[in-house]
């Protein structure tokens, strides 16, 4: 026979193990806060933009759709060139960075909107000023070297990266981390609560006896305090209960 659990029983388990669940939630939130504020190193981002135009364009000739489409297609090639050692080796040398071009490549993100001639180069670093320098230097060196690489001078700097007065780190996000930790802590706490309830074989109610043994309850013996037993004499008188068993004890003084 399959066992079913009612909504009332679910709330009963949660209420019974509420302190345990709260402990998991608070513990997870505390751990997330400590890691976010004291363990993880804040990182900052800064972006520089350039635009891809037609090289050697006659000022009397206007752009057409094919020219713009050609520029958009070549941007995919430029995205690869920007993160290549041909560009990043010089960036590392100019800024005297303590890591290789490969490590610098992981700190750079090159992106462009669909059907757009504008390319954004975003640098991420633990120091906000260094993020600005990496973004601007990368775009500057790319602009200088692209005529030699592609035999075309069609890159113009649109926006340089600048350091704000109060730069805010992009990671970690303590509020988000704590919120996620609270949800995970609650889920784990509820799961542990139901696991403990499932493993708990203690018989505490008449229903437990009937469910575990499959036998009807004939009677219940009331609880007697030790202080009452020391000074008084008890005689038990049977009273018919709803289940035809004993119910309670009566006190009789000597």
PDB file of C-alpha atoms in Angstrom:
ATOM      1  CA  UNK A   1       0.000   0.000   0.000  1.00  0.00           C
ATOM      2  CA  UNK A   2       1.451   3.343  -1.021  1.00  0.00           C
ATOM      3  CA  UNK A   3       1.971   5.930   1.677  1.00  0.00           C
ATOM      4  CA  UNK A   4       0.685   9.423   1.020  1.00  0.00           C
ATOM      5  CA  UNK A   5       1.521  12.649   2.772  1.00  0.00           C
ATOM      6  CA  UNK A   6      -0.927  15.484   3.189  1.00  0.00           C
ATOM      7  CA  UNK A   7      -0.278  19.199   3.015  1.00  0.00           C
ATOM      8  CA  UNK A   8      -0.941  19.398   6.737  1.00  0.00           C
ATOM      9  CA  UNK A   9       1.783  16.844   7.418  1.00  0.00           C
ATOM     10  CA  UNK A  10       4.216  18.789   5.227  1.00  0.00           C
ATOM     11  CA  UNK A  11       3.608  21.961   7.204  1.00  0.00           C
ATOM     12  CA  UNK A  12       3.899  19.923  10.374  1.00  0.00           C
ATOM     13  CA  UNK A  13       7.357  18.679   9.401  1.00  0.00           C
ATOM     14  CA  UNK A  14       8.468  22.197   8.436  1.00  0.00           C
ATOM     15  CA  UNK A  15       7.168  23.589  11.725  1.00  0.00           C
ATOM     16  CA  UNK A  16       8.828  20.819  13.692  1.00  0.00           C
ATOM     17  CA  UNK A  17      12.215  21.395  12.028  1.00  0.00           C
ATOM     18  CA  UNK A  18      11.855  25.158  11.619  1.00  0.00           C
ATOM     19  CA  UNK A  19      14.914  25.978  13.711  1.00  0.00           C
ATOM     20  CA  UNK A  20      17.007  23.596  11.625  1.00  0.00           C
ATOM     21  CA  UNK A  21      15.812  25.199   8.383  1.00  0.00           C
ATOM     22  CA  UNK A  22      16.483  28.707   9.721  1.00  0.00           C
ATOM     23  CA  UNK A  23      19.961  27.611  10.783  1.00  0.00           C
ATOM     24  CA  UNK A  24      20.729  26.405   7.248  1.00  0.00           C
ATOM     25  CA  UNK A  25      19.405  29.645   5.731  1.00  0.00           C
ATOM     26  CA  UNK A  26      21.390  31.891   8.074  1.00  0.00           C
ATOM     27  CA  UNK A  27      24.492  29.748   7.721  1.00  0.00           C
ATOM     28  CA  UNK A  28      24.363  29.826   3.930  1.00  0.00           C
ATOM     29  CA  UNK A  29      23.772  33.602   3.905  1.00  0.00           C
ATOM     30  CA  UNK A  30      26.660  34.167   6.311  1.00  0.00           C
ATOM     31  CA  UNK A  31      29.048  32.038   4.271  1.00  0.00           C
ATOM     32  CA  UNK A  32      28.040  33.819   1.048  1.00  0.00           C
ATOM     33  CA  UNK A  33      28.530  37.228   2.675  1.00  0.00           C
ATOM     34  CA  UNK A  34      31.969  36.341   4.040  1.00  0.00           C
ATOM     35  CA  UNK A  35      33.118  34.941   0.697  1.00  0.00           C
ATOM     36  CA  UNK A  36      31.707  37.889  -1.278  1.00  0.00           C
ATOM     37  CA  UNK A  37      33.105  40.635   0.950  1.00  0.00           C
ATOM     38  CA  UNK A  38      36.336  39.156   2.282  1.00  0.00           C
ATOM     39  CA  UNK A  39      37.484  36.287   0.036  1.00  0.00           C
ATOM     40  CA  UNK A  40      36.666  37.148  -3.576  1.00  0.00           C
ATOM     41  CA  UNK A  41      38.705  39.926  -5.163  1.00  0.00           C
ATOM     42  CA  UNK A  42      36.610  42.702  -6.769  1.00  0.00           C
ATOM     43  CA  UNK A  43      37.067  43.121 -10.513  1.00  0.00           C
ATOM     44  CA  UNK A  44      36.379  46.184 -12.648  1.00  0.00           C
ATOM     45  CA  UNK A  45      35.533  46.664 -16.309  1.00  0.00           C
ATOM     46  CA  UNK A  46      36.225  49.444 -18.761  1.00  0.00           C
ATOM     47  CA  UNK A  47      35.317  49.674 -22.454  1.00  0.00           C
ATOM     48  CA  UNK A  48      36.699  51.437 -25.499  1.00  0.00           C
ATOM     49  CA  UNK A  49      34.928  51.564 -28.860  1.00  0.00           C
ATOM     50  CA  UNK A  50      36.070  51.918 -32.441  1.00  0.00           C
ATOM     51  CA  UNK A  51      34.204  52.078 -35.731  1.00  0.00           C
ATOM     52  CA  UNK A  52      35.050  50.311 -38.968  1.00  0.00           C
ATOM     53  CA  UNK A  53      34.789  52.544 -42.058  1.00  0.00           C
ATOM     54  CA  UNK A  54      35.713  52.233 -45.695  1.00  0.00           C
ATOM     55  CA  UNK A  55      39.386  52.922 -46.224  1.00  0.00           C
ATOM     56  CA  UNK A  56      40.520  55.490 -48.769  1.00  0.00           C
ATOM     57  CA  UNK A  57      36.950  56.545 -49.437  1.00  0.00           C
ATOM     58  CA  UNK A  58      36.435  59.307 -52.025  1.00  0.00           C
ATOM     59  CA  UNK A  59      34.754  62.194 -50.167  1.00  0.00           C
ATOM     60  CA  UNK A  60      32.503  62.789 -53.176  1.00  0.00           C
ATOM     61  CA  UNK A  61      31.203  59.207 -53.105  1.00  0.00           C
ATOM     62  CA  UNK A  62      28.597  58.222 -50.543  1.00  0.00           C
ATOM     63  CA  UNK A  63      28.450  54.888 -48.736  1.00  0.00           C
ATOM     64  CA  UNK A  64      26.173  52.247 -50.166  1.00  0.00           C
ATOM     65  CA  UNK A  65      24.619  49.145 -48.649  1.00  0.00           C
ATOM     66  CA  UNK A  66      27.311  46.828 -50.000  1.00  0.00           C
ATOM     67  CA  UNK A  67      30.075  48.921 -48.422  1.00  0.00           C
ATOM     68  CA  UNK A  68      28.404  48.779 -45.020  1.00  0.00           C
ATOM     69  CA  UNK A  69      27.780  45.043 -45.343  1.00  0.00           C
ATOM     70  CA  UNK A  70      31.434  44.531 -46.230  1.00  0.00           C
ATOM     71  CA  UNK A  71      32.501  46.458 -43.130  1.00  0.00           C
ATOM     72  CA  UNK A  72      30.213  44.402 -40.911  1.00  0.00           C
ATOM     73  CA  UNK A  73      31.592  41.145 -42.307  1.00  0.00           C
ATOM     74  CA  UNK A  74      35.198  42.202 -41.775  1.00  0.00           C
ATOM     75  CA  UNK A  75      34.463  42.982 -38.125  1.00  0.00           C
ATOM     76  CA  UNK A  76      34.434  39.242 -37.398  1.00  0.00           C
ATOM     77  CA  UNK A  77      38.003  39.085 -38.655  1.00  0.00           C
ATOM     78  CA  UNK A  78      38.973  42.112 -36.590  1.00  0.00           C
ATOM     79  CA  UNK A  79      37.528  40.496 -33.466  1.00  0.00           C
ATOM     80  CA  UNK A  80      40.001  37.649 -33.877  1.00  0.00           C
ATOM     81  CA  UNK A  81      42.948  39.909 -34.702  1.00  0.00           C
ATOM     82  CA  UNK A  82      42.421  42.084 -31.611  1.00  0.00           C
ATOM     83  CA  UNK A  83      42.918  39.108 -29.285  1.00  0.00           C
ATOM     84  CA  UNK A  84      45.821  37.652 -31.234  1.00  0.00           C
ATOM     85  CA  UNK A  85      49.440  37.711 -29.968  1.00  0.00           C
ATOM     86  CA  UNK A  86      50.303  40.139 -32.778  1.00  0.00           C
ATOM     87  CA  UNK A  87      48.366  42.822 -30.873  1.00  0.00           C
ATOM     88  CA  UNK A  88      48.450  41.655 -27.278  1.00  0.00           C
ATOM     89  CA  UNK A  89      52.210  41.060 -27.137  1.00  0.00           C
ATOM     90  CA  UNK A  90      52.743  44.764 -27.732  1.00  0.00           C
ATOM     91  CA  UNK A  91      50.068  45.647 -25.165  1.00  0.00           C
ATOM     92  CA  UNK A  92      51.843  43.517 -22.557  1.00  0.00           C
ATOM     93  CA  UNK A  93      55.171  45.135 -23.419  1.00  0.00           C
ATOM     94  CA  UNK A  94      53.872  48.712 -23.416  1.00  0.00           C
ATOM     95  CA  UNK A  95      51.991  48.386 -20.113  1.00  0.00           C
ATOM     96  CA  UNK A  96      54.671  46.141 -18.587  1.00  0.00           C
ATOM     97  CA  UNK A  97      52.052  43.617 -17.537  1.00  0.00           C
ATOM     98  CA  UNK A  98      53.102  40.702 -15.301  1.00  0.00           C
ATOM     99  CA  UNK A  99      51.363  38.086 -17.450  1.00  0.00           C
ATOM    100  CA  UNK A 100      51.430  36.750 -20.990  1.00  0.00           C
ATOM    101  CA  UNK A 101      49.353  37.632 -24.020  1.00  0.00           C
ATOM    102  CA  UNK A 102      47.296  34.488 -23.466  1.00  0.00           C
ATOM    103  CA  UNK A 103      46.362  35.582 -19.945  1.00  0.00           C
ATOM    104  CA  UNK A 104      45.575  39.074 -21.227  1.00  0.00           C
ATOM    105  CA  UNK A 105      43.277  37.594 -23.862  1.00  0.00           C
ATOM    106  CA  UNK A 106      41.123  36.116 -21.093  1.00  0.00           C
ATOM    107  CA  UNK A 107      40.686  39.609 -19.644  1.00  0.00           C
ATOM    108  CA  UNK A 108      39.377  41.040 -22.920  1.00  0.00           C
ATOM    109  CA  UNK A 109      35.926  40.822 -24.456  1.00  0.00           C
ATOM    110  CA  UNK A 110      35.324  41.971 -28.015  1.00  0.00           C
ATOM    111  CA  UNK A 111      31.723  42.459 -29.080  1.00  0.00           C
ATOM    112  CA  UNK A 112      29.607  44.261 -31.643  1.00  0.00           C
ATOM    113  CA  UNK A 113      25.903  44.681 -32.158  1.00  0.00           C
ATOM    114  CA  UNK A 114      24.317  42.852 -35.062  1.00  0.00           C
ATOM    115  CA  UNK A 115      24.617  44.806 -38.326  1.00  0.00           C
ATOM    116  CA  UNK A 116      26.660  47.466 -36.534  1.00  0.00           C
ATOM    117  CA  UNK A 117      30.047  48.864 -37.512  1.00  0.00           C
ATOM    118  CA  UNK A 118      30.887  49.741 -33.898  1.00  0.00           C
ATOM    119  CA  UNK A 119      33.108  47.336 -31.953  1.00  0.00           C
ATOM    120  CA  UNK A 120      33.494  47.430 -28.163  1.00  0.00           C
ATOM    121  CA  UNK A 121      36.652  46.224 -26.441  1.00  0.00           C
ATOM    122  CA  UNK A 122      36.048  45.572 -22.735  1.00  0.00           C
ATOM    123  CA  UNK A 123      38.905  44.924 -20.324  1.00  0.00           C
ATOM    124  CA  UNK A 124      38.513  43.353 -16.885  1.00  0.00           C
ATOM    125  CA  UNK A 125      41.056  43.782 -14.115  1.00  0.00           C
ATOM    126  CA  UNK A 126      41.354  43.921 -10.350  1.00  0.00           C
ATOM    127  CA  UNK A 127      42.394  47.584 -10.602  1.00  0.00           C
ATOM    128  CA  UNK A 128      40.028  50.052 -12.311  1.00  0.00           C
ATOM    129  CA  UNK A 129      42.824  52.207 -13.742  1.00  0.00           C
ATOM    130  CA  UNK A 130      44.536  49.170 -15.241  1.00  0.00           C
ATOM    131  CA  UNK A 131      41.270  48.116 -16.887  1.00  0.00           C
ATOM    132  CA  UNK A 132      41.082  51.557 -18.525  1.00  0.00           C
ATOM    133  CA  UNK A 133      44.706  51.378 -19.684  1.00  0.00           C
ATOM    134  CA  UNK A 134      44.314  47.888 -21.132  1.00  0.00           C
ATOM    135  CA  UNK A 135      41.191  48.817 -23.111  1.00  0.00           C
ATOM    136  CA  UNK A 136      42.641  52.037 -24.547  1.00  0.00           C
ATOM    137  CA  UNK A 137      46.076  50.583 -25.280  1.00  0.00           C
ATOM    138  CA  UNK A 138      44.616  47.537 -27.027  1.00  0.00           C
ATOM    139  CA  UNK A 139      42.436  49.658 -29.306  1.00  0.00           C
ATOM    140  CA  UNK A 140      45.287  52.100 -29.975  1.00  0.00           C
ATOM    141  CA  UNK A 141      47.784  49.405 -30.959  1.00  0.00           C
ATOM    142  CA  UNK A 142      45.150  47.638 -33.046  1.00  0.00           C
ATOM    143  CA  UNK A 143      44.437  50.872 -34.921  1.00  0.00           C
ATOM    144  CA  UNK A 144      48.147  51.401 -35.596  1.00  0.00           C
ATOM    145  CA  UNK A 145      48.861  47.862 -36.789  1.00  0.00           C
ATOM    146  CA  UNK A 146      45.733  47.069 -38.798  1.00  0.00           C
ATOM    147  CA  UNK A 147      46.990  48.906 -41.942  1.00  0.00           C
ATOM    148  CA  UNK A 148      50.056  46.634 -42.007  1.00  0.00           C
ATOM    149  CA  UNK A 149      48.028  43.494 -41.313  1.00  0.00           C
ATOM    150  CA  UNK A 150      45.041  44.082 -43.619  1.00  0.00           C
ATOM    151  CA  UNK A 151      46.471  46.688 -46.014  1.00  0.00           C
ATOM    152  CA  UNK A 152      43.542  48.952 -45.234  1.00  0.00           C
ATOM    153  CA  UNK A 153      43.159  51.902 -42.886  1.00  0.00           C
ATOM    154  CA  UNK A 154      39.516  51.791 -41.888  1.00  0.00           C
ATOM    155  CA  UNK A 155      39.539  51.861 -38.074  1.00  0.00           C
ATOM    156  CA  UNK A 156      38.691  55.009 -36.125  1.00  0.00           C
ATOM    157  CA  UNK A 157      38.475  55.327 -32.347  1.00  0.00           C
ATOM    158  CA  UNK A 158      34.935  56.228 -31.375  1.00  0.00           C
ATOM    159  CA  UNK A 159      35.095  56.338 -27.563  1.00  0.00           C
ATOM    160  CA  UNK A 160      38.030  55.939 -25.213  1.00  0.00           C
ATOM    161  CA  UNK A 161      37.696  54.233 -21.858  1.00  0.00           C
ATOM    162  CA  UNK A 162      37.658  56.612 -18.912  1.00  0.00           C
ATOM    163  CA  UNK A 163      37.998  56.145 -15.173  1.00  0.00           C
ATOM    164  CA  UNK A 164      34.931  57.269 -13.237  1.00  0.00           C
ATOM    165  CA  UNK A 165      35.171  59.033  -9.896  1.00  0.00           C
ATOM    166  CA  UNK A 166      33.737  56.120  -7.943  1.00  0.00           C
ATOM    167  CA  UNK A 167      34.239  52.967 -10.000  1.00  0.00           C
ATOM    168  CA  UNK A 168      32.000  50.092  -8.954  1.00  0.00           C
ATOM    169  CA  UNK A 169      33.177  46.494  -9.282  1.00  0.00           C
ATOM    170  CA  UNK A 170      31.291  44.252 -11.671  1.00  0.00           C
ATOM    171  CA  UNK A 171      32.032  41.189  -9.570  1.00  0.00           C
ATOM    172  CA  UNK A 172      31.357  39.803  -7.096  1.00  0.00           C
ATOM    173  CA  UNK A 173      27.744  40.836  -6.519  1.00  0.00           C
ATOM    174  CA  UNK A 174      27.225  40.300  -2.763  1.00  0.00           C
ATOM    175  CA  UNK A 175      23.463  40.900  -2.791  1.00  0.00           C
ATOM    176  CA  UNK A 176      22.906  38.386  -5.575  1.00  0.00           C
ATOM    177  CA  UNK A 177      25.235  35.856  -3.968  1.00  0.00           C
ATOM    178  CA  UNK A 178      23.476  36.149  -0.602  1.00  0.00           C
ATOM    179  CA  UNK A 179      20.039  35.837  -2.229  1.00  0.00           C
ATOM    180  CA  UNK A 180      21.105  32.677  -4.052  1.00  0.00           C
ATOM    181  CA  UNK A 181      22.623  31.310  -0.843  1.00  0.00           C
ATOM    182  CA  UNK A 182      19.376  31.939   1.072  1.00  0.00           C
ATOM    183  CA  UNK A 183      17.356  30.024  -1.521  1.00  0.00           C
ATOM    184  CA  UNK A 184      19.832  27.142  -1.597  1.00  0.00           C
ATOM    185  CA  UNK A 185      20.035  27.106   2.202  1.00  0.00           C
ATOM    186  CA  UNK A 186      16.252  26.913   2.478  1.00  0.00           C
ATOM    187  CA  UNK A 187      16.105  24.080  -0.059  1.00  0.00           C
ATOM    188  CA  UNK A 188      18.834  22.115   1.711  1.00  0.00           C
ATOM    189  CA  UNK A 189      17.272  22.785   5.114  1.00  0.00           C
ATOM    190  CA  UNK A 190      13.847  21.558   4.018  1.00  0.00           C
ATOM    191  CA  UNK A 191      15.419  18.521   2.377  1.00  0.00           C
ATOM    192  CA  UNK A 192      17.355  17.638   5.532  1.00  0.00           C
ATOM    193  CA  UNK A 193      14.209  18.171   7.619  1.00  0.00           C
ATOM    194  CA  UNK A 194      12.219  15.661   5.568  1.00  0.00           C
ATOM    195  CA  UNK A 195      15.152  13.243   5.535  1.00  0.00           C
ATOM    196  CA  UNK A 196      15.383  13.333   9.325  1.00  0.00           C
ATOM    197  CA  UNK A 197      11.633  12.887   9.569  1.00  0.00           C
ATOM    198  CA  UNK A 198      11.821   9.895   7.241  1.00  0.00           C
ATOM    199  CA  UNK A 199      14.628   8.302   9.268  1.00  0.00           C
ATOM    200  CA  UNK A 200      12.938   9.020  12.615  1.00  0.00           C
ATOM    201  CA  UNK A 201      11.431   5.747  13.874  1.00  0.00           C
ATOM    202  CA  UNK A 202      10.408   7.146  17.254  1.00  0.00           C
ATOM    203  CA  UNK A 203       6.829   6.331  18.258  1.00  0.00           C
ATOM    204  CA  UNK A 204       5.223   9.464  19.680  1.00  0.00           C
ATOM    205  CA  UNK A 205       1.500   9.232  18.943  1.00  0.00           C
ATOM    206  CA  UNK A 206      -1.250   6.660  18.758  1.00  0.00           C
ATOM    207  CA  UNK A 207      -1.293   7.082  15.004  1.00  0.00           C
ATOM    208  CA  UNK A 208       2.397   6.084  14.858  1.00  0.00           C
ATOM    209  CA  UNK A 209       1.577   2.778  16.560  1.00  0.00           C
ATOM    210  CA  UNK A 210      -1.260   2.042  14.198  1.00  0.00           C
ATOM    211  CA  UNK A 211       0.773   3.001  11.120  1.00  0.00           C
ATOM    212  CA  UNK A 212       3.964   1.146  12.076  1.00  0.00           C
ATOM    213  CA  UNK A 213       2.503  -1.963  13.733  1.00  0.00           C
ATOM    214  CA  UNK A 214      -0.858  -2.154  12.058  1.00  0.00           C
ATOM    215  CA  UNK A 215      -2.527  -2.748  15.426  1.00  0.00           C
ATOM    216  CA  UNK A 216      -5.305  -0.807  17.137  1.00  0.00           C
ATOM    217  CA  UNK A 217      -4.530   1.139  20.320  1.00  0.00           C
ATOM    218  CA  UNK A 218      -6.346  -0.313  23.317  1.00  0.00           C
ATOM    219  CA  UNK A 219      -5.396   2.265  25.927  1.00  0.00           C
ATOM    220  CA  UNK A 220      -3.134   5.124  26.931  1.00  0.00           C
ATOM    221  CA  UNK A 221      -1.201   5.530  30.199  1.00  0.00           C
ATOM    222  CA  UNK A 222      -0.989   9.102  31.401  1.00  0.00           C
ATOM    223  CA  UNK A 223       2.302  10.719  32.330  1.00  0.00           C
ATOM    224  CA  UNK A 224       3.121  10.789  36.070  1.00  0.00           C
ATOM    225  CA  UNK A 225       5.631  13.282  37.499  1.00  0.00           C
ATOM    226  CA  UNK A 226       8.419  12.013  39.760  1.00  0.00           C
ATOM    227  CA  UNK A 227       7.494  14.555  42.435  1.00  0.00           C
ATOM    228  CA  UNK A 228       4.015  13.099  42.687  1.00  0.00           C
ATOM    229  CA  UNK A 229       5.315   9.555  43.037  1.00  0.00           C
ATOM    230  CA  UNK A 230       7.671  10.377  45.930  1.00  0.00           C
ATOM    231  CA  UNK A 231       5.019  11.610  48.368  1.00  0.00           C
ATOM    232  CA  UNK A 232       1.778  10.085  47.217  1.00  0.00           C
ATOM    233  CA  UNK A 233       0.311   6.726  46.471  1.00  0.00           C
ATOM    234  CA  UNK A 234      -1.439   6.193  43.168  1.00  0.00           C
ATOM    235  CA  UNK A 235      -4.113   3.723  42.415  1.00  0.00           C
ATOM    236  CA  UNK A 236      -5.028   3.285  38.829  1.00  0.00           C
ATOM    237  CA  UNK A 237      -8.650   2.893  38.039  1.00  0.00           C
ATOM    238  CA  UNK A 238      -9.581   1.796  34.596  1.00  0.00           C
ATOM    239  CA  UNK A 239     -11.824   4.079  32.644  1.00  0.00           C
ATOM    240  CA  UNK A 240     -13.278   3.158  29.363  1.00  0.00           C
ATOM    241  CA  UNK A 241     -11.801   5.311  26.660  1.00  0.00           C
ATOM    242  CA  UNK A 242     -12.867   5.688  23.116  1.00  0.00           C
ATOM    243  CA  UNK A 243     -10.678   2.703  22.300  1.00  0.00           C
ATOM    244  CA  UNK A 244     -11.787   0.607  25.348  1.00  0.00           C
ATOM    245  CA  UNK A 245      -8.467   1.176  27.092  1.00  0.00           C
ATOM    246  CA  UNK A 246      -7.155   2.810  30.245  1.00  0.00           C
ATOM    247  CA  UNK A 247      -7.262   6.554  30.384  1.00  0.00           C
ATOM    248  CA  UNK A 248      -5.504   8.439  33.142  1.00  0.00           C
ATOM    249  CA  UNK A 249      -4.637   7.816  36.756  1.00  0.00           C
ATOM    250  CA  UNK A 250      -6.345   8.974  39.895  1.00  0.00           C
ATOM    251  CA  UNK A 251      -4.474  10.243  42.898  1.00  0.00           C
ATOM    252  CA  UNK A 252      -5.322   8.893  46.336  1.00  0.00           C
ATOM    253  CA  UNK A 253      -3.617  10.154  49.471  1.00  0.00           C
ATOM    254  CA  UNK A 254      -2.730   7.767  52.297  1.00  0.00           C
TER     255      UNK A 254
END
